[in-house]
XYZ file of C-alpha atoms in Angstrom:
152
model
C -52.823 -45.145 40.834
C -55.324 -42.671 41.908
C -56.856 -42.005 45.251
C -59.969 -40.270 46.675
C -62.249 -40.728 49.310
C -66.150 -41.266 48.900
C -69.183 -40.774 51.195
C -72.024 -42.961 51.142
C -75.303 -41.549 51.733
C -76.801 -38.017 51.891
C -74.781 -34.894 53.011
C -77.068 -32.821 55.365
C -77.409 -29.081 54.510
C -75.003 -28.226 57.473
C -72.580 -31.522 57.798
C -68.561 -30.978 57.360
C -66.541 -34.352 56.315
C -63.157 -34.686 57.526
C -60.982 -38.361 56.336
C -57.326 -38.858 55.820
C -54.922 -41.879 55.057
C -51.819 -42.975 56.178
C -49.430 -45.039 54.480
C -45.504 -45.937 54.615
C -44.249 -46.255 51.390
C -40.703 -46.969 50.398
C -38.363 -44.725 47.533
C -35.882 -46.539 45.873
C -33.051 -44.043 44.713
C -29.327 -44.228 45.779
C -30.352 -44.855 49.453
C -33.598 -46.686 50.300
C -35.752 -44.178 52.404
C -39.072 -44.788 53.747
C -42.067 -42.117 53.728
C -45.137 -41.756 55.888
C -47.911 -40.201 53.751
C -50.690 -38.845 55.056
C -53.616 -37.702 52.416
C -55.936 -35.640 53.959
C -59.491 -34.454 52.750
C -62.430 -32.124 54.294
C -65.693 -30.747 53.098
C -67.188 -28.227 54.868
C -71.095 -26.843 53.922
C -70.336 -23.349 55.056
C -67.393 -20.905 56.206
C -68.138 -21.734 60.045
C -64.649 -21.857 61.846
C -63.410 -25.598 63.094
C -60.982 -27.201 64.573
C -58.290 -28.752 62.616
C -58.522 -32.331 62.452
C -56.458 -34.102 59.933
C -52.295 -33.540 60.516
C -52.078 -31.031 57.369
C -55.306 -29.604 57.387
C -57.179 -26.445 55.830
C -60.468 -25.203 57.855
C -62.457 -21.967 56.686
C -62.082 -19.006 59.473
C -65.622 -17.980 59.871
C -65.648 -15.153 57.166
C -66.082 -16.023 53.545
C -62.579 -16.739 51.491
C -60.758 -16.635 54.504
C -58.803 -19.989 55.492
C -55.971 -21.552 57.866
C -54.037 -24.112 57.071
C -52.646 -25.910 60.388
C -49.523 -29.053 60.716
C -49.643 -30.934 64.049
C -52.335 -28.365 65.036
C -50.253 -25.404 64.841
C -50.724 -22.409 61.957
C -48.712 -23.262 58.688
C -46.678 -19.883 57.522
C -45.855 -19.037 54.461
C -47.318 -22.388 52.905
C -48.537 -22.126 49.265
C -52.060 -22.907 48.932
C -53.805 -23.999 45.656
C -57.481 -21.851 44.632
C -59.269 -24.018 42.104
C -62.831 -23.463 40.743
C -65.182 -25.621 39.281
C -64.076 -24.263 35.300
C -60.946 -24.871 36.036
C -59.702 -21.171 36.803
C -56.591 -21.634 39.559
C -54.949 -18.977 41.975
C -51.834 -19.456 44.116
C -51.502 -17.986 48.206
C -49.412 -18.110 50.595
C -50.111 -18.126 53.839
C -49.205 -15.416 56.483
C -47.322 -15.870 60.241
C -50.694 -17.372 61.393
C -51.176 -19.788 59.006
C -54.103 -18.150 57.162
C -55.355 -16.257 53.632
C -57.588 -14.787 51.986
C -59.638 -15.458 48.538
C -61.734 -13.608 46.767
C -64.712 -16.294 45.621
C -66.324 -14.626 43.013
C -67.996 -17.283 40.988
C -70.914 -19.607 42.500
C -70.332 -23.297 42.441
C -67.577 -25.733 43.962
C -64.025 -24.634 44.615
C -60.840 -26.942 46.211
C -57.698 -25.905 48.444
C -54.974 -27.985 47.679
C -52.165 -27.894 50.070
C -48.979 -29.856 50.314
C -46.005 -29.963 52.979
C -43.080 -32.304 53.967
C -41.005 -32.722 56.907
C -37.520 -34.383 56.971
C -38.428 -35.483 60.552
C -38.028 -39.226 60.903
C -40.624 -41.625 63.538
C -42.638 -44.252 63.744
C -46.032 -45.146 63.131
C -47.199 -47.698 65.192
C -43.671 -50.352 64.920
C -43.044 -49.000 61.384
C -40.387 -46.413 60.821
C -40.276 -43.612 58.477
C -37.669 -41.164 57.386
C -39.729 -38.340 56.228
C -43.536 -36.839 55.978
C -45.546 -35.935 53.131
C -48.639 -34.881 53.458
C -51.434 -33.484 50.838
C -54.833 -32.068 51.829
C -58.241 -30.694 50.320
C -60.642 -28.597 51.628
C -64.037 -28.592 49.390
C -66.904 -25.687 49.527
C -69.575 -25.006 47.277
C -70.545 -20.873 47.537
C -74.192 -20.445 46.779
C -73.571 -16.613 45.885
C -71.782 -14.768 43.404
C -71.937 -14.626 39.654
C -72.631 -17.140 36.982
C -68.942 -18.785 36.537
C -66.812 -19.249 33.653
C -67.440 -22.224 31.202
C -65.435 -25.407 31.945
């Protein structure tokens, strides 16, 4: 089973998309344990600084290749963070004490953040309970500059 979100209609030259799902699914194993998933996605048309939105969540820092990656709305540390460009070429960070890195984006064309962090904390959402958190998020930017990129 795959999942992604789509947008329906134009993108304007300066929009940002934010969307995330939530869902409690159950593991079978030795004990039964239920998990609160939250998938999280963004777009963003430039490296202006935002808010973050989503619970896991990845927002450029105003300066070209440089990101934070925020949980509950505080800075991530050390958090590995996924580089991906559009051939396929990948490149692992980790994020410092404030939650942030820095990439070098050398090629023009798309690239995507992948993130991904769980918490043992147990709650509820809505009358549901869960024993745990995982959460996954993208951040998606297309850089305009740079050199002509490696063949997929």
């Amino acid at each position: 089973m795959s999942s992604f979100f789509a947008v329906a209609g134009p993108i304007a030259k300066d929009d940002s998309i934010v969307a995330e799902n939530i869902a409690i699914t159950e593991r079978r194993g030795d004990k039964p344990t239920k998990v609160l998933s939250r998938l999280g996605a963004r777009y963003v048309a430039n490296f202006k600084e935002q808010p973050a939105v989503n619970t896991l969540d990845i927002v450029p820092a105003s300066k070209p290749g440089l990101f934070k990656v925020f949980y509950q709305g505080k800075p991530l540390a050390k958090a590995k963070a996924e580089l991906i460009a559009e051939s396929g070429w990948k490149r692992e960070f980790k994020t410092d004490e404030q939650g942030a890195f820095e990439a070098t984006l050398p090629w023009r064309g798309a690239y995507v953040i992948e993130i991904q962090h769980s918490d043992a904390s147990p709650g509820k959402q809505g009358e549901e309970a869960y024993d745990s958190v995982r959460c996954a998020s993208t951040l998606f930017i297309r850089v305009a500059d740079g050199l002509q990129g490696p063949p997929q």
